[in-house]
Amino acid sequence: MKPLHAQLTPDLARAARALTQVSVDVIGEAAAIEPARVRDFEHRGIALDRADNNTLRAALEEYGAAFFAEDDEGGYGVRRKHNASKIRQLTRWEGEGGPTYEDDL
């Protein structure tokens, strides 16, 4: 699959957010875009300027979305960067290490 080099579309943004299980508030904060604007883009197709579109896409990619272009095998789309096994492994790693303490050691 070839990476998608075109602008992020509302349907791809909505699908990526669903796949990565990130709320509109969290992705809006990560992209420095008001959550209402993200919702308007995803559901009403209200355009984002190029900078906001790129920032939203980067935030979704940071949360694990991978976008790919249309090719001879099928249409454009989005999927997780990591398979289910890798996601479980990453989740376990995040829980290791015990509690953090407020000291300078």
GROMACS .gro file of N, CA and C in nm:
model
  315
    1MET      N    1   0.083  -0.119   0.000
    1MET     CA    2   0.000   0.000   0.000
    1MET      C    3   0.087   0.125   0.000
    2LYS      N    4   0.048   0.219  -0.081
    2LYS     CA    5   0.121   0.345  -0.089
    2LYS      C    6   0.065   0.443   0.014
    3PRO      N    7   0.154   0.523   0.076
    3PRO     CA    8   0.105   0.623   0.171
    3PRO      C    9   0.021   0.729   0.100
    4LEU      N   10  -0.074   0.783   0.170
    4LEU     CA   11  -0.161   0.887   0.117
    4LEU      C   12  -0.089   1.021   0.127
    5HIS      N   13  -0.076   1.091   0.014
    5HIS     CA   14  -0.011   1.221   0.014
    5HIS      C   15  -0.111   1.335  -0.004
    6ALA      N   16  -0.237   1.301  -0.025
    6ALA     CA   17  -0.342   1.402  -0.042
    6ALA      C   18  -0.387   1.454   0.094
    7GLN      N   19  -0.468   1.559   0.091
    7GLN     CA   20  -0.523   1.614   0.215
    7GLN      C   21  -0.615   1.513   0.283
    8LEU      N   22  -0.623   1.522   0.413
    8LEU     CA   23  -0.712   1.438   0.492
    8LEU      C   24  -0.856   1.474   0.460
    9THR      N   25  -0.940   1.374   0.438
    9THR     CA   26  -1.082   1.397   0.409
    9THR      C   27  -1.163   1.375   0.537
   10PRO      N   28  -1.285   1.430   0.543
   10PRO     CA   29  -1.367   1.410   0.663
   10PRO      C   30  -1.391   1.263   0.697
   11ASP      N   31  -1.417   1.180   0.596
   11ASP     CA   32  -1.442   1.038   0.625
   11ASP      C   33  -1.318   0.968   0.679
   12LEU      N   34  -1.201   1.003   0.628
   12LEU     CA   35  -1.078   0.943   0.680
   12LEU      C   36  -1.050   0.989   0.823
   13ALA      N   37  -1.074   1.115   0.852
   13ALA     CA   38  -1.053   1.166   0.988
   13ALA      C   39  -1.144   1.095   1.086
   14ARG      N   40  -1.271   1.081   1.050
   14ARG     CA   41  -1.368   1.014   1.135
   14ARG      C   42  -1.330   0.868   1.157
   15ALA      N   43  -1.290   0.799   1.050
   15ALA     CA   44  -1.250   0.659   1.059
   15ALA      C   45  -1.123   0.643   1.143
   16ALA      N   46  -1.027   0.731   1.124
   16ALA     CA   47  -0.901   0.723   1.199
   16ALA      C   48  -0.925   0.744   1.348
   17ARG      N   49  -1.011   0.837   1.380
   17ARG     CA   50  -1.041   0.863   1.521
   17ARG      C   51  -1.111   0.743   1.584
   18ALA      N   52  -1.200   0.679   1.508
   18ALA     CA   53  -1.268   0.559   1.559
   18ALA      C   54  -1.169   0.445   1.579
   19LEU      N   55  -1.081   0.424   1.482
   19LEU     CA   56  -0.982   0.316   1.493
   19LEU      C   57  -0.887   0.335   1.610
   20THR      N   58  -0.846   0.457   1.632
   20THR     CA   59  -0.749   0.484   1.738
   20THR      C   60  -0.817   0.506   1.873
   21GLN      N   61  -0.950   0.511   1.873
   21GLN     CA   62  -1.030   0.527   1.995
   21GLN      C   63  -0.991   0.653   2.072
   22VAL      N   64  -0.981   0.763   1.999
   22VAL     CA   65  -0.946   0.892   2.057
   22VAL      C   66  -1.067   0.984   2.046
   23SER      N   67  -1.100   1.051   2.155
   23SER     CA   68  -1.215   1.141   2.153
   23SER      C   69  -1.185   1.266   2.072
   24VAL      N   70  -1.291   1.334   2.032
   24VAL     CA   71  -1.274   1.458   1.957
   24VAL      C   72  -1.205   1.564   2.043
   25ASP      N   73  -1.229   1.561   2.174
   25ASP     CA   74  -1.163   1.656   2.264
   25ASP      C   75  -1.012   1.632   2.270
   26VAL      N   76  -0.973   1.506   2.281
   26VAL     CA   77  -0.831   1.472   2.290
   26VAL      C   78  -0.760   1.504   2.159
   27ILE      N   79  -0.818   1.467   2.046
   27ILE     CA   80  -0.751   1.492   1.918
   27ILE      C   81  -0.750   1.641   1.887
   28GLY      N   82  -0.856   1.712   1.928
   28GLY     CA   83  -0.858   1.857   1.909
   28GLY      C   84  -0.747   1.925   1.987
   29GLU      N   85  -0.727   1.881   2.111
   29GLU     CA   86  -0.619   1.938   2.193
   29GLU      C   87  -0.483   1.904   2.133
   30ALA      N   88  -0.466   1.780   2.089
   30ALA     CA   89  -0.337   1.738   2.031
   30ALA      C   90  -0.305   1.816   1.904
   31ALA      N   91  -0.409   1.852   1.829
   31ALA     CA   92  -0.390   1.924   1.703
   31ALA      C   93  -0.404   2.075   1.720
   32ALA      N   94  -0.433   2.121   1.842
   32ALA     CA   95  -0.456   2.263   1.869
   32ALA      C   96  -0.568   2.320   1.781
   33ILE      N   97  -0.675   2.240   1.768
   33ILE     CA   98  -0.794   2.280   1.693
   33ILE      C   99  -0.914   2.262   1.786
   34GLU      N  100  -1.004   2.358   1.787
   34GLU     CA  101  -1.123   2.347   1.870
   34GLU      C  102  -1.198   2.218   1.836
   35PRO      N  103  -1.240   2.142   1.937
   35PRO     CA  104  -1.314   2.018   1.911
   35PRO      C  105  -1.437   2.038   1.822
   36ALA      N  106  -1.504   2.151   1.836
   36ALA     CA  107  -1.622   2.178   1.752
   36ALA      C  108  -1.582   2.186   1.604
   37ARG      N  109  -1.465   2.242   1.575
   37ARG     CA  110  -1.419   2.248   1.435
   37ARG      C  111  -1.386   2.110   1.382
   38VAL      N  112  -1.327   2.024   1.468
   38VAL     CA  113  -1.298   1.887   1.427
   38VAL      C  114  -1.430   1.816   1.396
   39ARG      N  115  -1.530   1.832   1.484
   39ARG     CA  116  -1.661   1.771   1.462
   39ARG      C  117  -1.724   1.822   1.333
   40ASP      N  118  -1.718   1.953   1.310
   40ASP     CA  119  -1.775   2.011   1.188
   40ASP      C  120  -1.706   1.955   1.064
   41PHE      N  121  -1.576   1.939   1.070
   41PHE     CA  122  -1.501   1.882   0.958
   41PHE      C  123  -1.544   1.737   0.933
   42GLU      N  124  -1.547   1.657   1.039
   42GLU     CA  125  -1.579   1.515   1.025
   42GLU      C  126  -1.723   1.490   0.981
   43HIS      N  127  -1.817   1.564   1.037
   43HIS     CA  128  -1.959   1.532   1.016
   43HIS      C  129  -2.031   1.622   0.916
   44ARG      N  130  -1.983   1.744   0.899
   44ARG     CA  131  -2.052   1.836   0.808
   44ARG      C  132  -1.967   1.873   0.688
   45GLY      N  133  -1.843   1.826   0.687
   45GLY     CA  134  -1.756   1.852   0.573
   45GLY      C  135  -1.708   1.995   0.562
   46ILE      N  136  -1.714   2.070   0.673
   46ILE     CA  137  -1.668   2.208   0.671
   46ILE      C  138  -1.515   2.206   0.664
   47ALA      N  139  -1.461   2.269   0.562
   47ALA     CA  140  -1.318   2.260   0.531
   47ALA      C  141  -1.229   2.318   0.641
   48LEU      N  142  -1.114   2.254   0.657
   48LEU     CA  143  -1.006   2.307   0.739
   48LEU      C  144  -0.903   2.367   0.645
   49ASP      N  145  -0.833   2.471   0.689
   49ASP     CA  146  -0.725   2.521   0.605
   49ASP      C  147  -0.613   2.417   0.601
   50ARG      N  148  -0.521   2.433   0.509
   50ARG     CA  149  -0.416   2.333   0.487
   50ARG      C  150  -0.335   2.306   0.615
   51ALA      N  151  -0.302   2.411   0.688
   51ALA     CA  152  -0.221   2.394   0.810
   51ALA      C  153  -0.297   2.311   0.914
   52ASP      N  154  -0.426   2.342   0.937
   52ASP     CA  155  -0.505   2.266   1.033
   52ASP      C  156  -0.526   2.122   0.986
   53ASN      N  157  -0.546   2.104   0.856
   53ASN     CA  158  -0.562   1.970   0.801
   53ASN      C  159  -0.437   1.887   0.827
   54ASN      N  160  -0.321   1.946   0.801
   54ASN     CA  161  -0.195   1.876   0.824
   54ASN      C  162  -0.171   1.847   0.972
   55THR      N  163  -0.207   1.942   1.058
   55THR     CA  164  -0.190   1.923   1.202
   55THR      C  165  -0.282   1.814   1.254
   56LEU      N  166  -0.407   1.811   1.206
   56LEU     CA  167  -0.501   1.707   1.247
   56LEU      C  168  -0.451   1.570   1.202
   57ARG      N  169  -0.404   1.564   1.080
   57ARG     CA  170  -0.351   1.437   1.029
   57ARG      C  171  -0.231   1.390   1.112
   58ALA      N  172  -0.140   1.481   1.143
   58ALA     CA  173  -0.023   1.445   1.224
   58ALA      C  174  -0.064   1.395   1.362
   59ALA      N  175  -0.164   1.459   1.422
   59ALA     CA  176  -0.212   1.415   1.553
   59ALA      C  177  -0.273   1.276   1.545
   60LEU      N  178  -0.351   1.249   1.442
   60LEU     CA  179  -0.410   1.116   1.424
   60LEU      C  180  -0.301   1.011   1.402
   61GLU      N  181  -0.199   1.046   1.326
   61GLU     CA  182  -0.087   0.954   1.303
   61GLU      C  183  -0.011   0.929   1.433
   62GLU      N  184   0.002   1.031   1.516
   62GLU     CA  185   0.069   1.015   1.645
   62GLU      C  186  -0.007   0.917   1.735
   63TYR      N  187  -0.138   0.914   1.721
   63TYR     CA  188  -0.219   0.821   1.799
   63TYR      C  189  -0.232   0.684   1.733
   64GLY      N  190  -0.163   0.662   1.620
   64GLY     CA  191  -0.156   0.528   1.564
   64GLY      C  192  -0.229   0.504   1.434
   65ALA      N  193  -0.278   0.608   1.368
   65ALA     CA  194  -0.345   0.590   1.239
   65ALA      C  195  -0.242   0.593   1.126
   66ALA      N  196  -0.263   0.508   1.026
   66ALA     CA  197  -0.178   0.507   0.906
   66ALA      C  198  -0.269   0.522   0.785
   67PHE      N  199  -0.245   0.624   0.704
   67PHE     CA  200  -0.328   0.653   0.588
   67PHE      C  201  -0.262   0.599   0.462
   68PHE      N  202  -0.342   0.546   0.370
   68PHE     CA  203  -0.286   0.495   0.245
   68PHE      C  204  -0.371   0.538   0.127
   69ALA      N  205  -0.305   0.545   0.011
   69ALA     CA  206  -0.367   0.595  -0.111
   69ALA      C  207  -0.440   0.485  -0.186
   70GLU      N  208  -0.526   0.527  -0.276
   70GLU     CA  209  -0.595   0.435  -0.367
   70GLU      C  210  -0.491   0.372  -0.460
   71ASP      N  211  -0.509   0.244  -0.492
   71ASP     CA  212  -0.421   0.177  -0.587
   71ASP      C  213  -0.502   0.075  -0.667
   72ASP      N  214  -0.433  -0.011  -0.741
   72ASP     CA  215  -0.502  -0.111  -0.823
   72ASP      C  216  -0.578  -0.214  -0.740
   73GLU      N  217  -0.540  -0.230  -0.615
   73GLU     CA  218  -0.602  -0.330  -0.527
   73GLU      C  219  -0.727  -0.278  -0.456
   74GLY      N  220  -0.738  -0.147  -0.439
   74GLY     CA  221  -0.853  -0.094  -0.368
   74GLY      C  222  -0.846   0.055  -0.347
   75GLY      N  223  -0.943   0.107  -0.274
   75GLY     CA  224  -0.953   0.250  -0.252
   75GLY      C  225  -0.863   0.300  -0.140
   76TYR      N  226  -0.867   0.432  -0.121
   76TYR     CA  227  -0.788   0.493  -0.016
   76TYR      C  228  -0.847   0.454   0.119
   77GLY      N  229  -0.768   0.470   0.225
   77GLY     CA  230  -0.820   0.432   0.355
   77GLY      C  231  -0.726   0.462   0.470
   78VAL      N  232  -0.761   0.404   0.583
   78VAL     CA  233  -0.685   0.421   0.706
   78VAL      C  234  -0.685   0.288   0.780
   79ARG      N  235  -0.577   0.262   0.849
   79ARG     CA  236  -0.570   0.144   0.936
   79ARG      C  237  -0.478   0.176   1.052
   80ARG      N  238  -0.472   0.085   1.148
   80ARG     CA  239  -0.382   0.103   1.262
   80ARG      C  240  -0.239   0.079   1.218
   81LYS      N  241  -0.146   0.154   1.276
   81LYS     CA  242  -0.004   0.132   1.247
   81LYS      C  243   0.041  -0.002   1.301
   82HIS      N  244  -0.016  -0.042   1.414
   82HIS     CA  245   0.026  -0.165   1.480
   82HIS      C  246  -0.088  -0.266   1.480
   83ASN      N  247  -0.055  -0.395   1.471
   83ASN     CA  248  -0.159  -0.497   1.479
   83ASN      C  249  -0.204  -0.514   1.624
   84ALA      N  250  -0.308  -0.594   1.646
   84ALA     CA  251  -0.367  -0.610   1.779
   84ALA      C  252  -0.265  -0.663   1.880
   85SER      N  253  -0.180  -0.755   1.837
   85SER     CA  254  -0.078  -0.811   1.927
   85SER      C  255   0.018  -0.703   1.974
   86LYS      N  256   0.063  -0.619   1.883
   86LYS     CA  257   0.156  -0.511   1.917
   86LYS      C  258   0.090  -0.410   2.011
   87ILE      N  259  -0.037  -0.381   1.987
   87ILE     CA  260  -0.109  -0.287   2.073
   87ILE      C  261  -0.119  -0.341   2.215
   88ARG      N  262  -0.149  -0.471   2.230
   88ARG     CA  263  -0.153  -0.531   2.364
   88ARG      C  264  -0.017  -0.521   2.431
   89GLN      N  265   0.090  -0.546   2.355
   89GLN     CA  266   0.225  -0.539   2.409
   89GLN      C  267   0.257  -0.397   2.455
   90LEU      N  268   0.225  -0.298   2.374
   90LEU     CA  269   0.250  -0.159   2.411
   90LEU      C  270   0.172  -0.120   2.536
   91THR      N  271   0.048  -0.168   2.545
   91THR     CA  272  -0.035  -0.139   2.662
   91THR      C  273   0.027  -0.199   2.788
   92ARG      N  274   0.079  -0.321   2.778
   92ARG     CA  275   0.145  -0.383   2.894
   92ARG      C  276   0.268  -0.303   2.934
   93TRP      N  277   0.348  -0.261   2.836
   93TRP     CA  278   0.469  -0.185   2.866
   93TRP      C  279   0.437  -0.055   2.939
   94GLU      N  280   0.328   0.010   2.898
   94GLU     CA  281   0.292   0.136   2.962
   94GLU      C  282   0.257   0.117   3.108
   95GLY      N  283   0.209  -0.001   3.147
   95GLY     CA  284   0.171  -0.027   3.285
   95GLY      C  285   0.286  -0.074   3.373
   96GLU      N  286   0.402  -0.100   3.315
   96GLU     CA  287   0.516  -0.149   3.393
   96GLU      C  288   0.591  -0.034   3.459
   97GLY      N  289   0.669  -0.070   3.560
   97GLY     CA  290   0.756   0.030   3.621
   97GLY      C  291   0.708   0.080   3.755
   98GLY      N  292   0.587   0.049   3.794
   98GLY     CA  293   0.538   0.091   3.925
   98GLY      C  294   0.503   0.238   3.929
   99PRO      N  295   0.465   0.285   4.047
   99PRO     CA  296   0.423   0.425   4.061
   99PRO      C  297   0.541   0.520   4.048
  100THR      N  298   0.512   0.640   4.004
  100THR     CA  299   0.615   0.743   3.998
  100THR      C  300   0.615   0.821   4.128
  101TYR      N  301   0.730   0.871   4.166
  101TYR     CA  302   0.743   0.947   4.289
  101TYR      C  303   0.798   1.085   4.260
  102GLU      N  304   0.768   1.177   4.350
  102GLU     CA  305   0.813   1.315   4.334
  102GLU      C  306   0.947   1.333   4.405
  103ASP      N  307   1.052   1.280   4.347
  103ASP     CA  308   1.186   1.300   4.403
  103ASP      C  309   1.283   1.329   4.290
  104ASP      N  310   1.401   1.364   4.326
  104ASP     CA  311   1.500   1.403   4.225
  104ASP      C  312   1.599   1.293   4.193
  105LEU      N  313   1.569   1.171   4.226
  105LEU     CA  314   1.663   1.061   4.201
  105LEU      C  315   1.663   1.019   4.058
   0.00000   0.00000   0.00000
